XYZ file of C-alpha atoms in Angstrom:
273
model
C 15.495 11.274 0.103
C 13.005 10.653 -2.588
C 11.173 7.107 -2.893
C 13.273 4.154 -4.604
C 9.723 3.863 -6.582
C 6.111 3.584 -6.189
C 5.402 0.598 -7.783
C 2.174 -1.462 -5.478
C 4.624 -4.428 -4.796
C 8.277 -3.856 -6.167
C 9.640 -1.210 -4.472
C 9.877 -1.212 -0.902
C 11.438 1.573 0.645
C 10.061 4.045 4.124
C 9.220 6.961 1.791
C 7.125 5.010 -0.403
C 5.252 3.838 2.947
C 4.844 7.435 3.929
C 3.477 8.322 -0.146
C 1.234 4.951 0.307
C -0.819 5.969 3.660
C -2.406 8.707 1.279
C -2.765 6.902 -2.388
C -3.149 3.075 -1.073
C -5.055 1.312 0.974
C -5.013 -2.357 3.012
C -7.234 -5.199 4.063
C -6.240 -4.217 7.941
C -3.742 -1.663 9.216
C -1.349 -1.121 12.259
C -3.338 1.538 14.712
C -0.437 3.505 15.979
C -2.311 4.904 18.662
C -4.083 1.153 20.237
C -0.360 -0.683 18.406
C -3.533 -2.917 17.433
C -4.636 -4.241 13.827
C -7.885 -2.767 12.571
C -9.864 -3.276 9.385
C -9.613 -1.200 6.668
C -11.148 -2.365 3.943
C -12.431 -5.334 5.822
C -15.621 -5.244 7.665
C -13.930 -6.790 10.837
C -10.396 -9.069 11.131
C -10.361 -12.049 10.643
C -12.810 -14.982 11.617
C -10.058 -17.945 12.308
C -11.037 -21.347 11.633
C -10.322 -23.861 14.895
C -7.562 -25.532 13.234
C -5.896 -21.835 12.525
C -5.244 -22.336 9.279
C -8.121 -20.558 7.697
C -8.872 -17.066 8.348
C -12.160 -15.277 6.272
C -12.725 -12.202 5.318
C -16.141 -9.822 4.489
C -15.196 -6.534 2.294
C -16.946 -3.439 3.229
C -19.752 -2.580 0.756
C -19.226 1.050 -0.908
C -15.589 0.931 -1.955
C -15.146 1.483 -5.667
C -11.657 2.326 -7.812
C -11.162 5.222 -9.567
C -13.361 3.995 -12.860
C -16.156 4.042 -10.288
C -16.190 -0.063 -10.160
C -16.548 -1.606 -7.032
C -13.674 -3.304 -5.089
C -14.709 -7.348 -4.728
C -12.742 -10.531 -3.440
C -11.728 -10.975 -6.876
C -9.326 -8.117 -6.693
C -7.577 -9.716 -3.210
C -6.835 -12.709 -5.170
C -5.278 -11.078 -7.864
C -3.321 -8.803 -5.628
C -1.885 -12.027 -3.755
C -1.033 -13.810 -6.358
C 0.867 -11.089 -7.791
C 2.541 -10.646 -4.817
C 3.265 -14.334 -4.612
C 4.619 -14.873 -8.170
C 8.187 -16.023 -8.903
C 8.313 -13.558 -11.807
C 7.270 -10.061 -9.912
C 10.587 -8.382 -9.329
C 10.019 -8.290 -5.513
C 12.401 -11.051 -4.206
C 13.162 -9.284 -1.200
C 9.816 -9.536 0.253
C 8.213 -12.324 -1.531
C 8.873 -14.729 1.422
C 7.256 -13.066 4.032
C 4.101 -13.832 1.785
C 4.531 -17.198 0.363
C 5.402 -18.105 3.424
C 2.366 -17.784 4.749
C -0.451 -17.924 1.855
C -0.728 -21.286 0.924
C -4.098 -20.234 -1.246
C -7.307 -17.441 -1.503
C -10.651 -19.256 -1.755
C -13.607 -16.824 -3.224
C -17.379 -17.574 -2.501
C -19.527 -17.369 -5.762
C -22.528 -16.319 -3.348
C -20.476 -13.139 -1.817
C -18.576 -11.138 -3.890
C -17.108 -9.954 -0.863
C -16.382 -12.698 1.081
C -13.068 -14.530 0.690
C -11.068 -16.746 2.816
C -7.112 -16.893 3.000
C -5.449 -20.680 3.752
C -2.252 -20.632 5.728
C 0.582 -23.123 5.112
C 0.922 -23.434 9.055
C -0.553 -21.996 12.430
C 1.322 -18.579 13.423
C 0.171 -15.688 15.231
C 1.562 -13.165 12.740
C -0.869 -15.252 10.013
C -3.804 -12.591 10.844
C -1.543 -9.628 9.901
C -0.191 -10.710 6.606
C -2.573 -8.391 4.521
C -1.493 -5.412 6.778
C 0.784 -4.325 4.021
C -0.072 -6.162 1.096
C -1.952 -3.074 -0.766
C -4.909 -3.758 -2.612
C -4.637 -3.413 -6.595
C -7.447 -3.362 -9.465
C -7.384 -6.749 -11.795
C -9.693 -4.738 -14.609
C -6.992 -1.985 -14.463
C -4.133 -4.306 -14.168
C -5.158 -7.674 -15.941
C -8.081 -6.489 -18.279
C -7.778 -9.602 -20.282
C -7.755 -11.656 -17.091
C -4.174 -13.566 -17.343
C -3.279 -14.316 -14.520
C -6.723 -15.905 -13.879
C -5.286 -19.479 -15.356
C -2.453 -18.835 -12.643
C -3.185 -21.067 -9.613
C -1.294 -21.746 -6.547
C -0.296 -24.999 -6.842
C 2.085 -23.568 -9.718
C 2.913 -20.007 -7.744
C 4.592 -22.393 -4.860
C 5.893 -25.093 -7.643
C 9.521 -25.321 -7.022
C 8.973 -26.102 -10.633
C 7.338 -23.272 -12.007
C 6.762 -23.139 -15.366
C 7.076 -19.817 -17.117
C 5.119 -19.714 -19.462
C 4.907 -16.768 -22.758
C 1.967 -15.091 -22.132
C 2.962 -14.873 -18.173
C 6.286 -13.476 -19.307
C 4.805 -10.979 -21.347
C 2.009 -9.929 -18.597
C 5.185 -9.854 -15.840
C 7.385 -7.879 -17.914
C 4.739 -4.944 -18.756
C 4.202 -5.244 -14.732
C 7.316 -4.876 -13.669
C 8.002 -2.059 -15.994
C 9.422 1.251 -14.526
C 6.687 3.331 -15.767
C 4.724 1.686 -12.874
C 7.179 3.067 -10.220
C 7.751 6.196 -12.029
C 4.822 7.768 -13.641
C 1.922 9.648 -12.037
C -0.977 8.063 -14.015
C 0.170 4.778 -13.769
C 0.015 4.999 -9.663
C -3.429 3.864 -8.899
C -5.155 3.202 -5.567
C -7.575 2.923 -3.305
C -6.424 5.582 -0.903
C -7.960 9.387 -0.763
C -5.118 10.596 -3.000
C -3.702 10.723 -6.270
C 0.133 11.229 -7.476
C -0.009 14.036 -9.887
C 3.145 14.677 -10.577
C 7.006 13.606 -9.755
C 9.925 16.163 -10.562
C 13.126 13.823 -9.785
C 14.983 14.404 -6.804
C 12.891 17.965 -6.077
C 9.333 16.658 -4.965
C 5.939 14.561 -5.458
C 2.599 16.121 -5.663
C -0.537 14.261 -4.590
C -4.382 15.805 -5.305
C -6.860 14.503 -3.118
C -9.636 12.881 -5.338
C -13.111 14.525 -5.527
C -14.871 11.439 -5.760
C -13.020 9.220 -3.597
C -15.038 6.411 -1.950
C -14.420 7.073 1.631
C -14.674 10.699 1.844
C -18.062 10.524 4.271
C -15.620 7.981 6.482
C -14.870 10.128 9.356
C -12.094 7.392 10.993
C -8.537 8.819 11.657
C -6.758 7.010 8.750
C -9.650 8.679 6.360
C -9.311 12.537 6.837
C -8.707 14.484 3.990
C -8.407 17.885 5.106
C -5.480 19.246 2.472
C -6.417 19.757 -1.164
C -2.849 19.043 -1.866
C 0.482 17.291 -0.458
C 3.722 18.129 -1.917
C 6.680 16.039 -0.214
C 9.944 17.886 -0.510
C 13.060 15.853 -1.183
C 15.698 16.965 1.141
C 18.966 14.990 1.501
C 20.880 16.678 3.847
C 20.465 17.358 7.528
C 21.252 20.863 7.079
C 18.827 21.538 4.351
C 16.429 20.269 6.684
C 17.398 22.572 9.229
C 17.078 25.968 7.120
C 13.494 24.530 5.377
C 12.723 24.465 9.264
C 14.139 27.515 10.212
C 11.959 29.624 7.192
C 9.534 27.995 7.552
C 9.258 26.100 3.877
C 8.059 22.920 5.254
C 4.891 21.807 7.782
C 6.880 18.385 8.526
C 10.061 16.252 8.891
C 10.714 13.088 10.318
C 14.415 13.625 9.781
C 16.750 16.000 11.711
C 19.541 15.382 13.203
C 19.524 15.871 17.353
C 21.607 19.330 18.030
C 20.093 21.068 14.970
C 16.389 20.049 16.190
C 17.717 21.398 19.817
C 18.903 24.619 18.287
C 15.404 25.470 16.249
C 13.824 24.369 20.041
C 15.593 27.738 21.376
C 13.481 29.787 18.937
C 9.787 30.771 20.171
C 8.950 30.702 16.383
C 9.723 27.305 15.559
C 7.999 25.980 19.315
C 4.984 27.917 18.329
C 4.956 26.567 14.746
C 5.776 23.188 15.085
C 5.269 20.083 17.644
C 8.595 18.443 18.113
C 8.849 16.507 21.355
């Protein structure tokens, strides 16, 4: 099935995370080969404070947007307190955040640097940014709004909606970010290019993206294109399988996976243990 949306923060469903491994990227990441964090866009995880409330951050040097402007601490904060804020339309994560970011101090020295304040001492605190995915504030919030937003008044159980906030939120939330191709910016090697409903999505890898000399696993970049087919039934699956239309699936059913494993074809073809 095809994504509920792409939209950095509001939709949140497994296809989008599949899309978002090759158009977004993250302060650290799962390594599904170690099942251990690593930085991504970090230089290392995080240094913890004794008390474990405070964990501090250094952003790689090199890593510019799309305009060719270079990513900075500033753009962390604005990502988390968009994620934090009562009026993006993502209620059904919100709490896993808010929960756990009590604040985002910068350092006027390092551009770079930030540190992230925890309401309380958990073990999970460390991982938080692990899917909180990085967005621009000059592409986003060119007129800097949401720099008057603090977080005292993100966790106010009185929070005070204000016009201009309403107006910023509203062109956020808008579907055209979910929806359409140039609106669907990131930091990751590839770019959406184009969405035909319910048939596929089309991503371009970018010629000057930032990381292309980075030679780590989640960095390769070896198709020009990826085109992800939306199939909704298990025996569409099956016959894209059987011809050969598709490279891969992560969705067939057990017997009709058993009965392509009888053909030499398919084994030679395709790794499906």
């Amino acid at each position: 099935s095809q994504p509920d949306g792409l939209h950095p923060y509001n939709d949140n469903s497994v296809m989008r995370s599949y899309i978002f491994q090759y158009t977004q990227k993250t302060l650290v990441k799962l390594d599904i080969e170690s099942l251990e964090y690593i930085p991504q866009l970090a230089k290392d995880l995080a240094t913890v404070s004794d008390n474990g409330l405070a964990y501090t951050y250094e952003l790689l040097e090199g890593i510019n947007w799309d305009d060719g402007t270079a990513l900075t601490a500033k753009d962390v904060l604005f990502s988390t307190k968009i994620m934090l804020c009562p009026l993006t339309n993502n209620a059904q994560i919100r709490s896993n955040y808010s929960s756990v970011i009590k604040s985002i101090e910068l350092y006027p020295g390092n551009p770079l640097k930030f540190t992230m304040h925890a309401h309380k001492i958990n073990y999970t605190n460390a991982d938080i940014f692990s899917e909180l995915y990085i967005q621009q504030q000059n592409y986003w919030d060119p007129n800097k709004v949401l720099d008057n937003l603090t977080f005292e008044q993100i966790h106010s159980p009185k929070f005070k909606e204000t016009e201009e906030l309403s107006n910023w939120f509203n062109k956020y939330n808008h579907a055209d970010n979910s929806y359409r191709p140039q609106q669907l910016q990131g930091l990751g090697a590839y770019q959406v290019t184009e969405w035909e409903a319910s048939q596929y999505i089309s991503l371009e890898r970018k010629e000057d993206w930032w990381g292309k000399n980075d030679n780590s696993t989640y960095s390769n970049t070896y198709p020009d294109k990826i085109i992800f087919k939306v199939i909704k039934e298990d025996a569409s699956t099956y016959l894209a399988l059987k011809s050969q239309e598709i490279d891969v699936t992560t969705r067939i059913g057990t017997i009709k996976l058993m009965k392509l494993q009888e053909r030499e074809y398919f084994n030679n073809n395709y790794h499906s243990e």
